[in-house]
C-alpha positions as YAML, in Angstrom:
chain: A
units: angstrom
residues:
- id: 1
  name: MET
  ca: [0.41, 57.98, -21.39]
- id: 2
  name: THR
  ca: [-1.90, 60.56, -18.51]
- id: 3
  name: LEU
  ca: [-2.17, 59.41, -15.40]
- id: 4
  name: GLU
  ca: [-6.23, 58.89, -16.28]
- id: 5
  name: LYS
  ca: [-5.17, 56.27, -19.00]
- id: 6
  name: GLN
  ca: [-3.04, 54.31, -16.62]
- id: 7
  name: LYS
  ca: [-5.22, 54.15, -14.41]
- id: 8
  name: GLU
  ca: [-8.00, 52.47, -17.06]
- id: 9
  name: GLN
  ca: [-5.85, 50.11, -17.52]
- id: 10
  name: LEU
  ca: [-4.37, 49.58, -14.32]
- id: 11
  name: MET
  ca: [-8.73, 48.99, -13.35]
- id: 12
  name: GLU
  ca: [-9.06, 46.80, -16.78]
- id: 13
  name: SER
  ca: [-5.76, 44.77, -15.46]
- id: 14
  name: ASP
  ca: [-7.29, 44.22, -11.84]
- id: 15
  name: ARG
  ca: [-10.80, 42.91, -13.93]
- id: 16
  name: GLN
  ca: [-8.72, 40.54, -16.20]
- id: 17
  name: LEU
  ca: [-7.70, 39.34, -12.94]
- id: 18
  name: GLN
  ca: [-9.98, 38.96, -11.25]
- id: 19
  name: GLN
  ca: [-12.00, 37.08, -14.29]
- id: 20
  name: ALA
  ca: [-9.02, 35.19, -14.65]
- id: 21
  name: GLU
  ca: [-9.91, 33.93, -10.65]
- id: 22
  name: GLU
  ca: [-13.40, 33.08, -11.17]
- id: 23
  name: LYS
  ca: [-12.07, 30.45, -14.07]
- id: 24
  name: TYR
  ca: [-9.63, 29.02, -12.17]
- id: 25
  name: SER
  ca: [-11.70, 28.87, -9.01]
- id: 26
  name: LEU
  ca: [-14.46, 27.52, -11.34]
- id: 27
  name: LEU
  ca: [-12.21, 24.82, -12.97]
- id: 28
  name: SER
  ca: [-11.11, 24.05, -9.48]
- id: 29
  name: VAL
  ca: [-14.31, 22.51, -8.57]
- id: 30
  name: GLN
  ca: [-14.71, 20.63, -12.00]
- id: 31
  name: MET
  ca: [-11.75, 19.48, -11.25]
- id: 32
  name: ARG
  ca: [-12.78, 17.99, -8.07]
- id: 33
  name: SER
  ca: [-16.16, 16.94, -9.23]
- id: 34
  name: LEU
  ca: [-13.90, 14.49, -12.21]
- id: 35
  name: GLU
  ca: [-11.64, 13.39, -9.41]
- id: 36
  name: GLN
  ca: [-14.94, 11.59, -7.43]
- id: 37
  name: GLU
  ca: [-16.34, 10.56, -10.84]
- id: 38
  name: MET
  ca: [-13.04, 9.16, -11.85]
- id: 39
  name: LEU
  ca: [-12.96, 7.75, -8.35]
- id: 40
  name: GLU
  ca: [-16.52, 6.47, -8.13]
- id: 41
  name: GLN
  ca: [-15.85, 4.55, -11.86]
- id: 42
  name: GLN
  ca: [-12.90, 2.92, -10.45]
- id: 43
  name: ASN
  ca: [-14.73, 1.73, -7.87]
- id: 44
  name: SER
  ca: [-17.31, 0.34, -9.82]
- id: 45
  name: LEU
  ca: [-14.88, -1.61, -12.55]
- id: 46
  name: GLU
  ca: [-13.31, -2.99, -9.56]
- id: 47
  name: ASN
  ca: [-16.72, -4.37, -7.99]
- id: 48
  name: ALA
  ca: [-17.12, -5.63, -11.41]
- id: 49
  name: ARG
  ca: [-13.78, -7.43, -11.27]
- id: 50
  name: ILE
  ca: [-14.68, -8.83, -8.06]
- id: 51
  name: TYR
  ca: [-17.74, -9.61, -8.89]
- id: 52
  name: PHE
  ca: [-16.73, -11.65, -12.51]
- id: 53
  name: GLU
  ca: [-14.36, -13.52, -11.01]
- id: 54
  name: GLU
  ca: [-16.21, -14.98, -8.27]
- id: 55
  name: PHE
  ca: [-19.05, -15.48, -11.24]
- id: 56
  name: ALA
  ca: [-15.87, -17.33, -13.35]
- id: 57
  name: ARG
  ca: [-15.01, -19.43, -10.28]
- id: 58
  name: GLU
  ca: [-18.37, -20.72, -10.07]
- id: 59
  name: GLU
  ca: [-19.15, -21.76, -13.23]
- id: 60
  name: GLN
  ca: [-15.45, -23.66, -13.15]
- id: 61
  name: LEU
  ca: [-16.85, -25.39, -10.40]
- id: 62
  name: LYS
  ca: [-19.95, -26.38, -11.97]
- id: 63
  name: ARG
  ca: [-17.88, -27.09, -14.57]
- id: 64
  name: ASP
  ca: [-15.53, -29.54, -13.10]
- id: 65
  name: LYS
  ca: [-18.92, -31.34, -11.16]
- id: 66
  name: LEU
  ca: [-20.41, -31.92, -14.56]
- id: 67
  name: LYS
  ca: [-17.06, -33.68, -15.50]
- id: 68
  name: ARG
  ca: [-17.43, -35.81, -12.99]
- id: 69
  name: GLU
  ca: [-20.78, -37.09, -13.31]
- id: 70
  name: LYS
  ca: [-20.05, -37.10, -17.05]
- id: 71
  name: THR
  ca: [-17.20, -39.30, -16.02]
- id: 72
  name: ALA
  ca: [-19.31, -41.39, -13.29]
- id: 73
  name: ALA
  ca: [-22.08, -42.00, -15.71]
- id: 74
  name: TRP
  ca: [-19.62, -43.36, -18.12]
- id: 75
  name: ILE
  ca: [-18.19, -45.91, -15.92]
- id: 76
  name: ILE
  ca: [-21.59, -46.90, -14.73]
- id: 77
  name: ALA
  ca: [-22.67, -47.62, -18.02]
- id: 78
  name: GLY
  ca: [-19.42, -49.68, -18.77]
- id: 79
  name: VAL
  ca: [-19.87, -52.27, -15.35]
- id: 80
  name: LEU
  ca: [-23.39, -52.19, -16.91]
- id: 81
  name: LEU
  ca: [-22.37, -53.55, -20.04]
- id: 82
  name: CYS
  ca: [-19.90, -55.78, -19.02]
- id: 83
  name: ALA
  ca: [-22.76, -57.17, -16.49]
- id: 84
  name: CYS
  ca: [-24.61, -57.49, -19.35]
- id: 85
  name: ILE
  ca: [-22.20, -59.09, -21.24]
- id: 86
  name: ALA
  ca: [-20.87, -61.71, -18.84]
- id: 87
  name: LYS
  ca: [-24.05, -62.80, -18.28]
...
């Protein structure tokens, strides 16, 4: 192989290495961006979970209050009915 041919191959290898380094740098930037996006999505999901749990807790408290009010209303209705019958 001639020296000129070896020089051309070396230059081609160097060019390919340069392209590979540029692709690696670009992929590294993209990977960091995706990691940041993933963290933001995890934070959003965690916030939604916390909101849902609080909402469910508040709704349960409302249901419990309504059940107590309903029970009290039935008791009052029963007492009034007994009072009416006793007269």
